[in-house]
Structure formats: C-alpha cells, structure tokens
Amino acid sequence: MKWQNVKICALIFVIMITAGCLKTYQEIRIKSDLSGTMEFRVVYDMESITNFALMMQGMMGQKMPPEQKEMMQEEIKKQFSAKNDEKKKEIESQLPDGIKLIEFSTDDSKNDKITMKICMEFDHIRNLKKLENLEISEGDSMGASGKSTTKFLENFSVEEKDNTIIIKQSIGKPKGMNQAQGKGKKQLPPEVEKMMKGLGINFRIRIPYKSYKVAEHNAHKYDQKTQTLYWMYTGDTLMEMSQNNTEIKDIYLKLEKK
C-alpha cells in the first residue's frame, strides 16, 4: 500500500475521533421486573468527515485531488466493516454479569452514512452502570490504529428508594461542539458549520407502564401513548448551544410504583 494511502487512513481516524461527524441514538426499554434491553447506535456522516479532511489538508498547504475524496470514503467503509467478529468478541469479553450482547453490526448501505449498532439485554436496569467504560478498538491495519473509550452510559445511575426509582445519565457533549465553542456562525468555516449541523443526540426511555408511572422528568417529549420519553438535540440546536456556551442537561426520570 502506498504511503499516501496510509496517511489518508490515519487522517480519517483522527478526524472521526476528534471532530465527531455523527449522530447518536440510545434507547432503553424497561420491563415490569426492571430487566430490559438497550440499543445504542452511532451514525457517521462520510461526506462531513471527508469535507473536514479536505479543509484540514488545505490548512496544511496540501491540495487533495477530487478522486481522493472518493477513495477516503471507501477507506472509511473498510475501516468500519473490518473485523466485526473480533470487535463483537472484544465487547462480549468486557461485559459484566447480568448483561448479554444481542447484536453488534455495521451498515454502510445508506448513501454516505455508516451505522454502528449495539444491542444488549440486562437482568436489572442498575446493571447498566457497569457499562460506563466499555471499550471498542478503532482503526485498522493500514496505519490508523488505536483504542478509544466509548462511554455508552456516562455517569449513569439508578436510585431505588421505597416505591420510587430515579434514573440519571449525563448525555455528554459531542466532540464536534468544541469546534464552535463561543463562536458566531460567521466565524465558522463552512465545513465546520456543515459538520455541526450533521450532529445529533436522540435518547429515549420506554417505561414499564403496567407497574410504574412517571412522577417527574426533564424530557423534551413524553409520548403517553407509547409510554416513551425523548431527549433530542438537533445539529442546529447543538451549534446554537455551543455558540452560547449552554450546557446540555443531564437525563432525569423518576418513576413511582403503581
């Protein structure tokens, strides 16, 4: 493999880790006995990643030919689809008692998006606390290698007292928000603004409505028909919050037994 291709792979890896260029989705479904499932998805935007790479190379005085952008996108696909079985085994080896991996997959069939999906079963919702520092290796054999810590449930906690359960979780700030911290739109390069708009956070919790009711919450939406609470931040909202130095609120949900 040419050294130029190795440098491209390394650049892609750095951008994906430091810049963001992604949407995150998390759904927790709780059953009456407080067991349930958790699904976590990360959607990477290849167009934003490669545009950001072009901008970075331009800042370093290097010009990338148009065909190289397409090659970069192909390398991103290879990086994510490589060694899925190994990554699955790596996750399973770190799982504590009371949590089982149901699915680990990557999908690059939808236009310029790559989706990583992880689904798990838990015996009791309190066991999710043990997933805070679950690690997944990223990179490949072409010069971009490393191991980053993916915090699925940052500062997750479950407080049980009498007939109530309080669930808390830090949503965390997408890494790409740092690019716009305290800056107005006119101060942002177009590539960074587009990257920011591509960010998104979508968390939801479905409660066991037959045995519990919602006592308090700070969700953006509570669908009583499906008994699901939603915490949602679009790219535009995140960009505005970053420019105004506004912090993302932590998830708070209090359930009472019926």
PDB file of N, CA and C in Angstrom, residues 98-175:
ATOM      1  N   GLY A  98     -24.983 -10.242  34.217  1.00  0.00           N
ATOM      2  CA  GLY A  98     -26.274  -9.560  34.158  1.00  0.00           C
ATOM      3  C   GLY A  98     -26.508  -8.791  32.875  1.00  0.00           C
ATOM      4  N   ILE A  99     -25.519  -8.801  31.959  1.00  0.00           N
ATOM      5  CA  ILE A  99     -25.666  -8.112  30.674  1.00  0.00           C
ATOM      6  C   ILE A  99     -25.200  -9.035  29.555  1.00  0.00           C
ATOM      7  N   LYS A 100     -26.011  -9.128  28.506  1.00  0.00           N
ATOM      8  CA  LYS A 100     -25.718 -10.017  27.383  1.00  0.00           C
ATOM      9  C   LYS A 100     -25.792  -9.240  26.073  1.00  0.00           C
ATOM     10  N   LEU A 101     -24.794  -9.451  25.204  1.00  0.00           N
ATOM     11  CA  LEU A 101     -24.787  -8.811  23.889  1.00  0.00           C
ATOM     12  C   LEU A 101     -25.722  -9.562  22.948  1.00  0.00           C
ATOM     13  N   ILE A 102     -26.674  -8.847  22.359  1.00  0.00           N
ATOM     14  CA  ILE A 102     -27.613  -9.445  21.410  1.00  0.00           C
ATOM     15  C   ILE A 102     -27.142  -9.238  19.981  1.00  0.00           C
ATOM     16  N   GLU A 103     -26.622  -8.045  19.709  1.00  0.00           N
ATOM     17  CA  GLU A 103     -26.225  -7.716  18.334  1.00  0.00           C
ATOM     18  C   GLU A 103     -25.099  -6.690  18.318  1.00  0.00           C
ATOM     19  N   PHE A 104     -24.155  -6.896  17.405  1.00  0.00           N
ATOM     20  CA  PHE A 104     -23.168  -5.875  17.052  1.00  0.00           C
ATOM     21  C   PHE A 104     -23.040  -5.899  15.537  1.00  0.00           C
ATOM     22  N   SER A 105     -23.284  -4.771  14.891  1.00  0.00           N
ATOM     23  CA  SER A 105     -23.244  -4.739  13.432  1.00  0.00           C
ATOM     24  C   SER A 105     -22.849  -3.363  12.924  1.00  0.00           C
ATOM     25  N   THR A 106     -22.377  -3.325  11.680  1.00  0.00           N
ATOM     26  CA  THR A 106     -22.131  -2.068  10.980  1.00  0.00           C
ATOM     27  C   THR A 106     -22.831  -2.136   9.635  1.00  0.00           C
ATOM     28  N   ASP A 107     -23.331  -0.995   9.180  1.00  0.00           N
ATOM     29  CA  ASP A 107     -24.098  -0.939   7.933  1.00  0.00           C
ATOM     30  C   ASP A 107     -23.685   0.302   7.147  1.00  0.00           C
ATOM     31  N   ASP A 108     -23.246   0.098   5.905  1.00  0.00           N
ATOM     32  CA  ASP A 108     -22.860   1.235   5.065  1.00  0.00           C
ATOM     33  C   ASP A 108     -23.705   1.309   3.793  1.00  0.00           C
ATOM     34  N   SER A 109     -24.916   0.748   3.845  1.00  0.00           N
ATOM     35  CA  SER A 109     -25.766   0.662   2.656  1.00  0.00           C
ATOM     36  C   SER A 109     -26.591   1.916   2.395  1.00  0.00           C
ATOM     37  N   LYS A 110     -26.626   2.844   3.350  1.00  0.00           N
ATOM     38  CA  LYS A 110     -27.486   4.023   3.203  1.00  0.00           C
ATOM     39  C   LYS A 110     -26.673   5.253   2.805  1.00  0.00           C
ATOM     40  N   ASN A 111     -26.617   5.513   1.507  1.00  0.00           N
ATOM     41  CA  ASN A 111     -25.957   6.696   0.956  1.00  0.00           C
ATOM     42  C   ASN A 111     -24.564   6.888   1.546  1.00  0.00           C
ATOM     43  N   ASP A 112     -24.310   8.058   2.128  1.00  0.00           N
ATOM     44  CA  ASP A 112     -22.986   8.376   2.664  1.00  0.00           C
ATOM     45  C   ASP A 112     -22.943   8.241   4.178  1.00  0.00           C
ATOM     46  N   LYS A 113     -23.695   7.297   4.716  1.00  0.00           N
ATOM     47  CA  LYS A 113     -23.756   7.102   6.168  1.00  0.00           C
ATOM     48  C   LYS A 113     -23.243   5.707   6.530  1.00  0.00           C
ATOM     49  N   ILE A 114     -22.597   5.626   7.679  1.00  0.00           N
ATOM     50  CA  ILE A 114     -22.199   4.335   8.244  1.00  0.00           C
ATOM     51  C   ILE A 114     -22.785   4.241   9.647  1.00  0.00           C
ATOM     52  N   THR A 115     -23.483   3.150   9.925  1.00  0.00           N
ATOM     53  CA  THR A 115     -24.133   2.976  11.225  1.00  0.00           C
ATOM     54  C   THR A 115     -23.497   1.823  11.991  1.00  0.00           C
ATOM     55  N   MET A 116     -23.109   2.083  13.229  1.00  0.00           N
ATOM     56  CA  MET A 116     -22.661   1.042  14.140  1.00  0.00           C
ATOM     57  C   MET A 116     -23.774   0.818  15.162  1.00  0.00           C
ATOM     58  N   LYS A 117     -24.186  -0.424  15.327  1.00  0.00           N
ATOM     59  CA  LYS A 117     -25.314  -0.746  16.199  1.00  0.00           C
ATOM     60  C   LYS A 117     -24.904  -1.787  17.239  1.00  0.00           C
ATOM     61  N   ILE A 118     -25.267  -1.514  18.486  1.00  0.00           N
ATOM     62  CA  ILE A 118     -25.003  -2.442  19.589  1.00  0.00           C
ATOM     63  C   ILE A 118     -26.288  -2.618  20.391  1.00  0.00           C
ATOM     64  N   CYS A 119     -26.717  -3.859  20.571  1.00  0.00           N
ATOM     65  CA  CYS A 119     -27.923  -4.157  21.365  1.00  0.00           C
ATOM     66  C   CYS A 119     -27.556  -5.113  22.504  1.00  0.00           C
ATOM     67  N   MET A 120     -28.107  -4.841  23.668  1.00  0.00           N
ATOM     68  CA  MET A 120     -27.823  -5.664  24.840  1.00  0.00           C
ATOM     69  C   MET A 120     -29.089  -5.928  25.648  1.00  0.00           C
ATOM     70  N   GLU A 121     -29.063  -7.040  26.364  1.00  0.00           N
ATOM     71  CA  GLU A 121     -30.108  -7.366  27.346  1.00  0.00           C
ATOM     72  C   GLU A 121     -29.522  -7.204  28.742  1.00  0.00           C
ATOM     73  N   PHE A 122     -30.339  -6.697  29.671  1.00  0.00           N
ATOM     74  CA  PHE A 122     -29.867  -6.587  31.057  1.00  0.00           C
ATOM     75  C   PHE A 122     -30.881  -7.220  32.005  1.00  0.00           C
ATOM     76  N   ASP A 123     -30.362  -7.865  33.065  1.00  0.00           N
ATOM     77  CA  ASP A 123     -31.213  -8.522  34.060  1.00  0.00           C
ATOM     78  C   ASP A 123     -31.912  -7.511  34.958  1.00  0.00           C
ATOM     79  N   HIS A 124     -31.246  -6.379  35.197  1.00  0.00           N
ATOM     80  CA  HIS A 124     -31.797  -5.300  36.020  1.00  0.00           C
ATOM     81  C   HIS A 124     -31.182  -3.997  35.535  1.00  0.00           C
ATOM     82  N   ILE A 125     -31.983  -2.953  35.508  1.00  0.00           N
ATOM     83  CA  ILE A 125     -31.508  -1.690  34.948  1.00  0.00           C
ATOM     84  C   ILE A 125     -30.282  -1.142  35.676  1.00  0.00           C
ATOM     85  N   ARG A 126     -30.132  -1.467  36.952  1.00  0.00           N
ATOM     86  CA  ARG A 126     -28.963  -0.965  37.692  1.00  0.00           C
ATOM     87  C   ARG A 126     -27.651  -1.512  37.107  1.00  0.00           C
ATOM     88  N   ASN A 127     -27.720  -2.664  36.416  1.00  0.00           N
ATOM     89  CA  ASN A 127     -26.510  -3.256  35.845  1.00  0.00           C
ATOM     90  C   ASN A 127     -25.907  -2.413  34.721  1.00  0.00           C
ATOM     91  N   LEU A 128     -26.707  -1.515  34.136  1.00  0.00           N
ATOM     92  CA  LEU A 128     -26.190  -0.679  33.048  1.00  0.00           C
ATOM     93  C   LEU A 128     -25.070   0.241  33.523  1.00  0.00           C
ATOM     94  N   LYS A 129     -25.032   0.514  34.796  1.00  0.00           N
ATOM     95  CA  LYS A 129     -23.964   1.334  35.370  1.00  0.00           C
ATOM     96  C   LYS A 129     -22.591   0.735  35.055  1.00  0.00           C
ATOM     97  N   LYS A 130     -22.548  -0.578  34.927  1.00  0.00           N
ATOM     98  CA  LYS A 130     -21.283  -1.283  34.707  1.00  0.00           C
ATOM     99  C   LYS A 130     -20.735  -1.100  33.289  1.00  0.00           C
ATOM    100  N   LEU A 131     -21.515  -0.466  32.410  1.00  0.00           N
ATOM    101  CA  LEU A 131     -21.087  -0.292  31.019  1.00  0.00           C
ATOM    102  C   LEU A 131     -20.416   1.052  30.756  1.00  0.00           C
ATOM    103  N   GLU A 132     -20.190   1.837  31.778  1.00  0.00           N
ATOM    104  CA  GLU A 132     -19.684   3.202  31.591  1.00  0.00           C
ATOM    105  C   GLU A 132     -18.400   3.277  30.772  1.00  0.00           C
ATOM    106  N   ASN A 133     -17.492   2.341  30.980  1.00  0.00           N
ATOM    107  CA  ASN A 133     -16.184   2.430  30.323  1.00  0.00           C
ATOM    108  C   ASN A 133     -15.936   1.292  29.335  1.00  0.00           C
ATOM    109  N   LEU A 134     -16.997   0.831  28.702  1.00  0.00           N
ATOM    110  CA  LEU A 134     -16.859  -0.203  27.686  1.00  0.00           C
ATOM    111  C   LEU A 134     -15.988   0.313  26.546  1.00  0.00           C
ATOM    112  N   GLU A 135     -14.976  -0.464  26.138  1.00  0.00           N
ATOM    113  CA  GLU A 135     -14.031  -0.028  25.113  1.00  0.00           C
ATOM    114  C   GLU A 135     -14.205  -0.817  23.827  1.00  0.00           C
ATOM    115  N   ILE A 136     -14.100  -0.110  22.704  1.00  0.00           N
ATOM    116  CA  ILE A 136     -14.117  -0.742  21.393  1.00  0.00           C
ATOM    117  C   ILE A 136     -12.899  -0.260  20.625  1.00  0.00           C
ATOM    118  N   SER A 137     -12.100  -1.192  20.095  1.00  0.00           N
ATOM    119  CA  SER A 137     -10.928  -0.804  19.313  1.00  0.00           C
ATOM    120  C   SER A 137     -11.372  -0.161  18.019  1.00  0.00           C
ATOM    121  N   GLU A 138     -10.673   0.910  17.635  1.00  0.00           N
ATOM    122  CA  GLU A 138     -10.945   1.567  16.366  1.00  0.00           C
ATOM    123  C   GLU A 138      -9.637   1.681  15.600  1.00  0.00           C
ATOM    124  N   GLY A 139      -9.759   1.838  14.291  1.00  0.00           N
ATOM    125  CA  GLY A 139      -8.587   1.905  13.447  1.00  0.00           C
ATOM    126  C   GLY A 139      -8.489   0.649  12.609  1.00  0.00           C
ATOM    127  N   ASP A 140      -7.427   0.505  11.841  1.00  0.00           N
ATOM    128  CA  ASP A 140      -7.264  -0.676  11.011  1.00  0.00           C
ATOM    129  C   ASP A 140      -5.788  -0.977  10.827  1.00  0.00           C
ATOM    130  N   SER A 141      -5.489  -1.866   9.923  1.00  0.00           N
ATOM    131  CA  SER A 141      -4.113  -2.325   9.742  1.00  0.00           C
ATOM    132  C   SER A 141      -3.342  -1.483   8.746  1.00  0.00           C
ATOM    133  N   MET A 142      -3.895  -0.333   8.377  1.00  0.00           N
ATOM    134  CA  MET A 142      -3.277   0.468   7.322  1.00  0.00           C
ATOM    135  C   MET A 142      -2.649   1.743   7.866  1.00  0.00           C
ATOM    136  N   GLY A 143      -2.317   1.760   9.135  1.00  0.00           N
ATOM    137  CA  GLY A 143      -1.640   2.929   9.673  1.00  0.00           C
ATOM    138  C   GLY A 143      -2.479   3.723  10.639  1.00  0.00           C
ATOM    139  N   ALA A 144      -3.794   3.473  10.655  1.00  0.00           N
ATOM    140  CA  ALA A 144      -4.666   4.176  11.597  1.00  0.00           C
ATOM    141  C   ALA A 144      -5.103   3.183  12.645  1.00  0.00           C
ATOM    142  N   SER A 145      -4.501   3.222  13.804  1.00  0.00           N
ATOM    143  CA  SER A 145      -4.839   2.250  14.835  1.00  0.00           C
ATOM    144  C   SER A 145      -4.954   2.946  16.171  1.00  0.00           C
ATOM    145  N   GLY A 146      -5.620   2.275  17.100  1.00  0.00           N
ATOM    146  CA  GLY A 146      -5.762   2.875  18.421  1.00  0.00           C
ATOM    147  C   GLY A 146      -6.941   2.286  19.141  1.00  0.00           C
ATOM    148  N   LYS A 147      -7.143   2.736  20.357  1.00  0.00           N
ATOM    149  CA  LYS A 147      -8.265   2.255  21.154  1.00  0.00           C
ATOM    150  C   LYS A 147      -8.871   3.434  21.873  1.00  0.00           C
ATOM    151  N   SER A 148     -10.129   3.707  21.615  1.00  0.00           N
ATOM    152  CA  SER A 148     -10.784   4.838  22.264  1.00  0.00           C
ATOM    153  C   SER A 148     -11.869   4.308  23.186  1.00  0.00           C
ATOM    154  N   THR A 149     -12.114   5.009  24.265  1.00  0.00           N
ATOM    155  CA  THR A 149     -13.130   4.594  25.219  1.00  0.00           C
ATOM    156  C   THR A 149     -14.478   5.164  24.828  1.00  0.00           C
ATOM    157  N   THR A 150     -15.434   4.286  24.539  1.00  0.00           N
ATOM    158  CA  THR A 150     -16.783   4.710  24.208  1.00  0.00           C
ATOM    159  C   THR A 150     -17.631   4.645  25.469  1.00  0.00           C
ATOM    160  N   LYS A 151     -18.087   5.789  25.938  1.00  0.00           N
ATOM    161  CA  LYS A 151     -18.900   5.819  27.147  1.00  0.00           C
ATOM    162  C   LYS A 151     -20.369   5.774  26.756  1.00  0.00           C
ATOM    163  N   PHE A 152     -20.921   4.575  26.763  1.00  0.00           N
ATOM    164  CA  PHE A 152     -22.313   4.408  26.373  1.00  0.00           C
ATOM    165  C   PHE A 152     -23.256   5.077  27.371  1.00  0.00           C
ATOM    166  N   LEU A 153     -22.955   4.939  28.637  1.00  0.00           N
ATOM    167  CA  LEU A 153     -23.854   5.424  29.684  1.00  0.00           C
ATOM    168  C   LEU A 153     -23.051   6.248  30.680  1.00  0.00           C
ATOM    169  N   GLU A 154     -22.667   7.431  30.265  1.00  0.00           N
ATOM    170  CA  GLU A 154     -21.798   8.266  31.088  1.00  0.00           C
ATOM    171  C   GLU A 154     -22.525   8.729  32.353  1.00  0.00           C
ATOM    172  N   ASN A 155     -21.875   8.512  33.504  1.00  0.00           N
ATOM    173  CA  ASN A 155     -22.447   8.909  34.803  1.00  0.00           C
ATOM    174  C   ASN A 155     -23.879   8.401  34.972  1.00  0.00           C
ATOM    175  N   PHE A 156     -24.115   7.173  34.541  1.00  0.00           N
ATOM    176  CA  PHE A 156     -25.443   6.565  34.664  1.00  0.00           C
ATOM    177  C   PHE A 156     -25.655   6.093  36.097  1.00  0.00           C
ATOM    178  N   SER A 157     -26.846   6.350  36.630  1.00  0.00           N
ATOM    179  CA  SER A 157     -27.141   5.907  37.997  1.00  0.00           C
ATOM    180  C   SER A 157     -28.614   5.557  38.132  1.00  0.00           C
ATOM    181  N   VAL A 158     -28.884   4.624  39.028  1.00  0.00           N
ATOM    182  CA  VAL A 158     -30.253   4.222  39.364  1.00  0.00           C
ATOM    183  C   VAL A 158     -30.382   4.237  40.880  1.00  0.00           C
ATOM    184  N   GLU A 159     -31.300   5.052  41.383  1.00  0.00           N
ATOM    185  CA  GLU A 159     -31.544   5.138  42.822  1.00  0.00           C
ATOM    186  C   GLU A 159     -32.899   4.502  43.126  1.00  0.00           C
ATOM    187  N   GLU A 160     -32.877   3.496  43.985  1.00  0.00           N
ATOM    188  CA  GLU A 160     -34.111   2.807  44.374  1.00  0.00           C
ATOM    189  C   GLU A 160     -34.420   3.113  45.835  1.00  0.00           C
ATOM    190  N   LYS A 161     -35.591   3.662  46.077  1.00  0.00           N
ATOM    191  CA  LYS A 161     -35.983   4.004  47.445  1.00  0.00           C
ATOM    192  C   LYS A 161     -37.487   3.824  47.596  1.00  0.00           C
ATOM    193  N   ASP A 162     -37.862   2.983  48.541  1.00  0.00           N
ATOM    194  CA  ASP A 162     -39.281   2.682  48.770  1.00  0.00           C
ATOM    195  C   ASP A 162     -39.929   2.250  47.455  1.00  0.00           C
ATOM    196  N   ASN A 163     -40.903   3.030  46.982  1.00  0.00           N
ATOM    197  CA  ASN A 163     -41.610   2.668  45.749  1.00  0.00           C
ATOM    198  C   ASN A 163     -41.188   3.513  44.549  1.00  0.00           C
ATOM    199  N   THR A 164     -40.034   4.144  44.645  1.00  0.00           N
ATOM    200  CA  THR A 164     -39.598   5.011  43.547  1.00  0.00           C
ATOM    201  C   THR A 164     -38.255   4.564  42.967  1.00  0.00           C
ATOM    202  N   ILE A 165     -38.066   4.907  41.709  1.00  0.00           N
ATOM    203  CA  ILE A 165     -36.800   4.667  41.007  1.00  0.00           C
ATOM    204  C   ILE A 165     -36.418   5.957  40.301  1.00  0.00           C
ATOM    205  N   ILE A 166     -35.198   6.417  40.503  1.00  0.00           N
ATOM    206  CA  ILE A 166     -34.709   7.618  39.827  1.00  0.00           C
ATOM    207  C   ILE A 166     -33.562   7.225  38.897  1.00  0.00           C
ATOM    208  N   ILE A 167     -33.717   7.562  37.625  1.00  0.00           N
ATOM    209  CA  ILE A 167     -32.702   7.269  36.609  1.00  0.00           C
ATOM    210  C   ILE A 167     -32.048   8.579  36.184  1.00  0.00           C
ATOM    211  N   LYS A 168     -30.717   8.602  36.234  1.00  0.00           N
ATOM    212  CA  LYS A 168     -29.969   9.785  35.805  1.00  0.00           C
ATOM    213  C   LYS A 168     -28.875   9.364  34.826  1.00  0.00           C
ATOM    214  N   GLN A 169     -28.568  10.252  33.899  1.00  0.00           N
ATOM    215  CA  GLN A 169     -27.493   9.981  32.944  1.00  0.00           C
ATOM    216  C   GLN A 169     -26.984  11.278  32.337  1.00  0.00           C
ATOM    217  N   SER A 170     -25.665  11.389  32.220  1.00  0.00           N
ATOM    218  CA  SER A 170     -25.079  12.525  31.511  1.00  0.00           C
ATOM    219  C   SER A 170     -25.108  12.224  30.019  1.00  0.00           C
ATOM    220  N   ILE A 171     -25.680  13.116  29.245  1.00  0.00           N
ATOM    221  CA  ILE A 171     -25.708  12.918  27.797  1.00  0.00           C
ATOM    222  C   ILE A 171     -24.319  13.154  27.215  1.00  0.00           C
ATOM    223  N   GLY A 172     -23.608  14.118  27.746  1.00  0.00           N
ATOM    224  CA  GLY A 172     -22.265  14.393  27.240  1.00  0.00           C
ATOM    225  C   GLY A 172     -22.297  15.299  26.024  1.00  0.00           C
ATOM    226  N   LYS A 173     -21.216  16.012  25.815  1.00  0.00           N
ATOM    227  CA  LYS A 173     -21.122  16.955  24.701  1.00  0.00           C
ATOM    228  C   LYS A 173     -20.422  16.302  23.521  1.00  0.00           C
ATOM    229  N   PRO A 174     -21.045  16.289  22.322  1.00  0.00           N
ATOM    230  CA  PRO A 174     -20.365  15.750  21.141  1.00  0.00           C
ATOM    231  C   PRO A 174     -19.037  16.463  20.915  1.00  0.00           C
ATOM    232  N   LYS A 175     -18.028  15.704  20.504  1.00  0.00           N
ATOM    233  CA  LYS A 175     -16.703  16.288  20.326  1.00  0.00           C
ATOM    234  C   LYS A 175     -16.708  17.415  19.298  1.00  0.00           C
TER     235      LYS A 175
END
